[in-house]
Short mmCIF file of C-alpha atoms in Angstrom, two decimals:
data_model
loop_
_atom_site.label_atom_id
_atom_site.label_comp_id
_atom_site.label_asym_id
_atom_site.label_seq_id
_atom_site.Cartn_x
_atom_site.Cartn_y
_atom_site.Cartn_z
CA UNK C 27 -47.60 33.82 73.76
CA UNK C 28 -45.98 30.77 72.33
CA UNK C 29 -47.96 29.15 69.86
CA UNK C 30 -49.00 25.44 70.08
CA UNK C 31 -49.01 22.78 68.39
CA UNK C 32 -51.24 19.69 68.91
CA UNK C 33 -52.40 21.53 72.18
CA UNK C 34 -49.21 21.89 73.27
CA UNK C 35 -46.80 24.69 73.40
CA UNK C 36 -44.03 24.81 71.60
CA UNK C 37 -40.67 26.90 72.18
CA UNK C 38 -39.90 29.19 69.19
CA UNK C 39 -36.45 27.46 68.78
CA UNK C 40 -38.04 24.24 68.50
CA UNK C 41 -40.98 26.19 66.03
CA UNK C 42 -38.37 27.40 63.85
CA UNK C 43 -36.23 23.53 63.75
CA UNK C 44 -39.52 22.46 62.86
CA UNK C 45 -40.19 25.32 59.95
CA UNK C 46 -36.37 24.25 58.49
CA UNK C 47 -37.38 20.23 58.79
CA UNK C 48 -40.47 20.62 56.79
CA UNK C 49 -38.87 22.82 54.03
CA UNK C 50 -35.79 20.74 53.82
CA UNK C 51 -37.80 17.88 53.33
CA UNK C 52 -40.32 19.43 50.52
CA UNK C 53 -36.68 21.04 48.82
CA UNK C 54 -35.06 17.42 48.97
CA UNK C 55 -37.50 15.66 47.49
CA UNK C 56 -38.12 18.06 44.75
CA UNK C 57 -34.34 18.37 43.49
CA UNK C 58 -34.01 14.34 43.58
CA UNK C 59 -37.42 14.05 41.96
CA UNK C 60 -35.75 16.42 39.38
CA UNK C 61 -39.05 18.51 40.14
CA UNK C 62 -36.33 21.14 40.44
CA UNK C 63 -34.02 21.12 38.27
CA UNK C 64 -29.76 20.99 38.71
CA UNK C 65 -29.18 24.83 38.40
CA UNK C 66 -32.61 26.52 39.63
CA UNK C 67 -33.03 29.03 41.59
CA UNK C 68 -33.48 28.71 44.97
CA UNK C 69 -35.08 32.33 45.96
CA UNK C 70 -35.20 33.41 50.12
CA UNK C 71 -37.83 35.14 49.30
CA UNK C 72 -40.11 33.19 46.95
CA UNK C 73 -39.37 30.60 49.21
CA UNK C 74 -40.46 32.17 52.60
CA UNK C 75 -44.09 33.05 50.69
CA UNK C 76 -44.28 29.42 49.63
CA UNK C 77 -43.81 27.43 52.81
CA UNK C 78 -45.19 30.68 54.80
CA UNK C 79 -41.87 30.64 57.20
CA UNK C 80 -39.36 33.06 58.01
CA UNK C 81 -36.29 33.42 56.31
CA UNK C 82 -34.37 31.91 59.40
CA UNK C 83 -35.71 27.93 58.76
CA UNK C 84 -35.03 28.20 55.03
CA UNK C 85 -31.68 29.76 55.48
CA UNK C 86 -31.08 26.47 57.64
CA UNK C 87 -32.83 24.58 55.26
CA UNK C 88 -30.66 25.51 52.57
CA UNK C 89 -27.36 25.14 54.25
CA UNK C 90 -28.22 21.10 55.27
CA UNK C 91 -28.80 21.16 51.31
CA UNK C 92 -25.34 22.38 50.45
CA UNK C 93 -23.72 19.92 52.85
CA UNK C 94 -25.23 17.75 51.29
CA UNK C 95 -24.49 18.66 47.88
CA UNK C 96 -27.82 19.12 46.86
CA UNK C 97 -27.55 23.20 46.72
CA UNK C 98 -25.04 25.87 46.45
CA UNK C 99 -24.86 28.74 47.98
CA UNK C 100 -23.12 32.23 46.42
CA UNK C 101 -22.83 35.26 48.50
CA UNK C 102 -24.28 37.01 44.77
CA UNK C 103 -26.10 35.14 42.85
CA UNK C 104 -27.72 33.11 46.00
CA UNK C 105 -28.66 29.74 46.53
CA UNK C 106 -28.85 27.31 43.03
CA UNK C 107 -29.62 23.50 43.04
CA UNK C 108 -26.42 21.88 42.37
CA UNK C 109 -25.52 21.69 39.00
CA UNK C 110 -24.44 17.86 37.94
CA UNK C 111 -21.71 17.68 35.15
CA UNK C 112 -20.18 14.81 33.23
CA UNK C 113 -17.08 14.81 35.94
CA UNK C 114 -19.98 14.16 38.34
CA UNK C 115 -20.64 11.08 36.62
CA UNK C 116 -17.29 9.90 36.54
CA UNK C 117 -15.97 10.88 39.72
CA UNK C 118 -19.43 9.32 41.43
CA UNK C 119 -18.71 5.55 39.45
CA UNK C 120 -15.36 4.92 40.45
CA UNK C 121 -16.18 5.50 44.08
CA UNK C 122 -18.90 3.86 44.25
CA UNK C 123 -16.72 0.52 42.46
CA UNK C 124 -14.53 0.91 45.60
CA UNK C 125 -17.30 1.81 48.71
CA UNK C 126 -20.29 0.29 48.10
CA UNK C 127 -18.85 -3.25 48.27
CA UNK C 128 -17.20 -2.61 51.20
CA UNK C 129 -20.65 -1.22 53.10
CA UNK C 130 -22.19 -4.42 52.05
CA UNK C 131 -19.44 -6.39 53.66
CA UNK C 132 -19.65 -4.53 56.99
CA UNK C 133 -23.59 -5.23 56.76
CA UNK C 134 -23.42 -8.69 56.00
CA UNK C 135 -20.90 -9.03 58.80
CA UNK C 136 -22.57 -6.81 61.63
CA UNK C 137 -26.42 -6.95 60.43
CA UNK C 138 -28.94 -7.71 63.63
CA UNK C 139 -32.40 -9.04 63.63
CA UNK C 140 -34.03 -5.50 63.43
CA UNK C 141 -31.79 -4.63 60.90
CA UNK C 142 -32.35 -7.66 58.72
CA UNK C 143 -36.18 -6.73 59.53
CA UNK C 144 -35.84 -3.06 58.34
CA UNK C 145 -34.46 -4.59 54.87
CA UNK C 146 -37.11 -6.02 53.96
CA UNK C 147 -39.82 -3.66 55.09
CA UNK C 148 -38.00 -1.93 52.52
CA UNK C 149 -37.50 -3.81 49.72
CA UNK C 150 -41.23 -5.09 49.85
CA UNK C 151 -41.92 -1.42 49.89
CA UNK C 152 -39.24 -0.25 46.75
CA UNK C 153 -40.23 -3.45 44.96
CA UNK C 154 -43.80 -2.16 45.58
CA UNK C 155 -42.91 0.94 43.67
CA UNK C 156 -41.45 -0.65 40.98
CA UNK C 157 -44.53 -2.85 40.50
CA UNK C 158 -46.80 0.66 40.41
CA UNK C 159 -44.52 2.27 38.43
CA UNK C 160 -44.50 5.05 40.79
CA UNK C 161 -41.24 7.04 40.40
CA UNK C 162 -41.25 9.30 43.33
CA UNK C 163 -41.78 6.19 45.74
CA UNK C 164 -39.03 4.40 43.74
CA UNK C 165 -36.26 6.67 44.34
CA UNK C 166 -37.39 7.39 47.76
CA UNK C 167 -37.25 3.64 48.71
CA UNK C 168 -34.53 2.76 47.34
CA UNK C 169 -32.55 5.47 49.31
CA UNK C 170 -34.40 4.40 52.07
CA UNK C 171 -33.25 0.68 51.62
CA UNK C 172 -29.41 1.65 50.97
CA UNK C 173 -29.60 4.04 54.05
CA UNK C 174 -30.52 0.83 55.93
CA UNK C 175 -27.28 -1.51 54.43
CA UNK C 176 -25.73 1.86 55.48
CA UNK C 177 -26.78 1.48 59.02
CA UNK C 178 -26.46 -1.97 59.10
CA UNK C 179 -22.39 -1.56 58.73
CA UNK C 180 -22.50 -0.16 62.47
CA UNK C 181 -19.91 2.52 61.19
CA UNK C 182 -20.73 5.96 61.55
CA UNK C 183 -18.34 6.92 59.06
CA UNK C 184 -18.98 4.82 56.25
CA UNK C 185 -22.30 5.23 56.94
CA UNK C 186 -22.10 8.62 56.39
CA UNK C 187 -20.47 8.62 53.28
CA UNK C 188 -22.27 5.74 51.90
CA UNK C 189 -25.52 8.12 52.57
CA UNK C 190 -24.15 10.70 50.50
CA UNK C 191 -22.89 8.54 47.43
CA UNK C 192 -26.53 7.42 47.36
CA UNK C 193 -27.92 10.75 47.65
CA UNK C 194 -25.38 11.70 44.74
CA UNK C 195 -26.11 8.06 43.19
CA UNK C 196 -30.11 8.59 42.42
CA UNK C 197 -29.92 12.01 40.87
CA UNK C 198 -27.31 10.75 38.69
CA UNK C 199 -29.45 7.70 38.03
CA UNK C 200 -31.87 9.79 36.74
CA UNK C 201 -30.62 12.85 34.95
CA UNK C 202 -26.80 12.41 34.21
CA UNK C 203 -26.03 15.70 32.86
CA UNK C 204 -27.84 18.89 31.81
CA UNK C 205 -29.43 19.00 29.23
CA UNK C 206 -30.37 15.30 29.20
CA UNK C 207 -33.09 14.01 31.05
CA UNK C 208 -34.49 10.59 32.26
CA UNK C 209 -38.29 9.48 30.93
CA UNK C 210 -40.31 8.94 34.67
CA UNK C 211 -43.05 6.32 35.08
CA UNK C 212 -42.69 3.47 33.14
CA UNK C 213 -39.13 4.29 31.41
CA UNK C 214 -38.14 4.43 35.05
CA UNK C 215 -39.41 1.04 35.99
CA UNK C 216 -38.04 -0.37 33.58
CA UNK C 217 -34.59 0.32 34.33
CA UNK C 218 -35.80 -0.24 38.31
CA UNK C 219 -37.08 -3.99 37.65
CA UNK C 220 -33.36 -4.69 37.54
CA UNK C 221 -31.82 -2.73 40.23
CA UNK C 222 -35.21 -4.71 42.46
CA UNK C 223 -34.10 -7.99 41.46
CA UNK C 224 -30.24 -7.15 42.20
CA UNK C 225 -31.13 -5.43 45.50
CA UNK C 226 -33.32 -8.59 46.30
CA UNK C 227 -30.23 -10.94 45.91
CA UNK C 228 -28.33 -8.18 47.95
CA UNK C 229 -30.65 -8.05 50.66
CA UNK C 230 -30.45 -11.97 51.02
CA UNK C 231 -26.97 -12.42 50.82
CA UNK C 232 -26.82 -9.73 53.67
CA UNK C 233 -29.33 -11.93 56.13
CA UNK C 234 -27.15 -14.45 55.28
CA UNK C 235 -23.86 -13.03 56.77
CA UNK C 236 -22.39 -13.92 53.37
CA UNK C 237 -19.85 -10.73 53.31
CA UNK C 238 -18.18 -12.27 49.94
CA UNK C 239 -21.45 -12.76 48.26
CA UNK C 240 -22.99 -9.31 49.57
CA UNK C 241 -19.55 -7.35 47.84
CA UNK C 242 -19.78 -9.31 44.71
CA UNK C 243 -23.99 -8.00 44.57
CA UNK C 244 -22.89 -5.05 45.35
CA UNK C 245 -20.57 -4.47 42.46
CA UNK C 246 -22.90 -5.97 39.84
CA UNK C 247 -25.60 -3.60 41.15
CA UNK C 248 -23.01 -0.95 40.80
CA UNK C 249 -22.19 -1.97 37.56
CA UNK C 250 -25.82 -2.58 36.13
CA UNK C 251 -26.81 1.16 37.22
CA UNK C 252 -23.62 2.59 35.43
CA UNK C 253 -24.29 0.44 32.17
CA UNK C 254 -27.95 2.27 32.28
CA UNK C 255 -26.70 5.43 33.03
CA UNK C 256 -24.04 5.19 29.98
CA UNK C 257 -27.16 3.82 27.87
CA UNK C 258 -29.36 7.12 28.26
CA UNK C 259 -26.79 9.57 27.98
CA UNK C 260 -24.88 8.56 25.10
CA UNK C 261 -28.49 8.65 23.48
CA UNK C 262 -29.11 11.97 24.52
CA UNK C 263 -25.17 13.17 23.64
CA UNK C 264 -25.57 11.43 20.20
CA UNK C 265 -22.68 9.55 20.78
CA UNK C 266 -21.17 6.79 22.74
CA UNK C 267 -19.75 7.17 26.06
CA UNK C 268 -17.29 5.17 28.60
CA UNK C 269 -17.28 5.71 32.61
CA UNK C 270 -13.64 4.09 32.64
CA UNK C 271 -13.52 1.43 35.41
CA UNK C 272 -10.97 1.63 38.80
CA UNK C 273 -8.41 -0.77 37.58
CA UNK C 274 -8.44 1.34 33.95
CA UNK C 275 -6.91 5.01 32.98
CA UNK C 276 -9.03 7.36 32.46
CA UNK C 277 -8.10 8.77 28.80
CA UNK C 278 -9.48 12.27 27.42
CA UNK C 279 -11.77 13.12 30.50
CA UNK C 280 -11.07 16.22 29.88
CA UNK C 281 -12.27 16.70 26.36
CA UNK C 282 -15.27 14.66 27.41
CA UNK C 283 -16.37 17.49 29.33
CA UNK C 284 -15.97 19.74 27.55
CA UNK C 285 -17.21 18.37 24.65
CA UNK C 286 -20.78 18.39 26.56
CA UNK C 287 -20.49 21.91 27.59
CA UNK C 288 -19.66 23.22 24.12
CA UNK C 289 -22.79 21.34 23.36
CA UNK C 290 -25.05 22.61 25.45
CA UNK C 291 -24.29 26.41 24.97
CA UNK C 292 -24.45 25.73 21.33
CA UNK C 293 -28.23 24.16 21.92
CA UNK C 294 -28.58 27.35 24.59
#
């Protein structure tokens, strides 16, 4: 018989999307919540027992993690959360210095009344966070806000990517390399109250239509979120650290990396 749900039966196929959607949802949060760390294990089996599914949803659970860049998947050592690295860091700053501003533009241009209402519904509701110093609603709805600008452009394609810098954007934003680690609650607010007031001007200059404005927001929110990144993790390295900028060579990347990873196995 197929089972029900809410009185109503439900096809197995559907079931089993369902079963994926719920533990793709828990998984997410966890790994950007940093509840699971960047290199954990991500067990079939210990999994299955947890969320009390088959090994079919989180199999598909799993695999929307790795294309997303959250998890990755090995053939023999199975399924990890995605380690971050200092190249990360790099690599994730100069792109964002070149697409954010231009998502901003596109939203300020194309933005319509429900869009301009979904912003702030969500900025009340990050800002909210902020205030309460709750760090799991923070990074939630502040993804939530940027997926909006994101939507706003009317462009599936930089939509989609802009979704995945962000995705990429708030782990970094709150553990920039292993072995280093971000303080949550109030430490977290802290460095929130700023991106909230930035995001604020953002979200006006968007309702505005003022595309120049919204790109030059954009870039100093960009720029305020790398300056704390930089902060925390050349106090965890013990030294100071540069992201170099897009209109600057990069000099000694290399070394940089593997600077840290000497580090770390000699604290392993």
């Amino acid at each position: 018989m197929t089972p029900k749900a809410n009185g109503v039966r439900l096809p197995t196929a559907r079931l089993r999307r369902t079963g994926a959607q719920a533990v793709y949802d828990a998984l997410r949060r966890d790994i950007m919540c940093l509840d699971l760390a960047p290199g954990a294990a991500l067990d079939e089996g210990q999994l299955c027992r947890q969320f009390k599914v088959s090994r079919t949803p989180v199999r598909e659970a799993l695999i929307r993690l790795a294309s997303e860049g959250l998890a990755e998947l090995n053939p023999n050592r199975g399924a990890r959360v995605a380690s971050i690295e200092f190249a990360d860091v790099v690599d994730h700053y100069e792109a964002m210095d070149v697409f954010m501003p231009v998502a901003c533009h596109f939203a300020a241009v194309r933005r319509t009344s429900d869009d301009i209402a979904r912003l702030r519904e969500l900025l009340g509701r990050f800002s909210g966070a902020v205030q309460n110093k709750d760090s799991a609603g923070m990074i939630s709805s502040n993804y939530e806000l940027h997926s909006a600008i994101a939507r706003a452009c009317h462009n599936r394609c930089i939509e989609r990517g802009y979704r995945q810098m962000l995705t990429d954007k708030l782990r970094l934003a709150q553990h920039g390399l292993p072995g280093t680690t971000f303080d949550k609650g109030s430490a977290l607010a802290d460095r929130f109250n700023g991106t909230a007031r930035i995001s604020a001007q953002l979200v006006r200059a968007i309702e505005r239509g003022d595309s120049r404005q919204a790109e030059q927001l954009a870039r100093k929110l960009n720029q305020f979120v790398r300056s704390q990144v930089v902060a925390v993790l050349s106090a965890s390295l013990g030294k100071r650290i540069a992201l170099p900028l897009p209109d600057r060579p990069i000099r000694s990347r290399s070394s940089s990396v593997s600077h840290h990873r000497g580090k770390k196995k000699a604290q392993s």
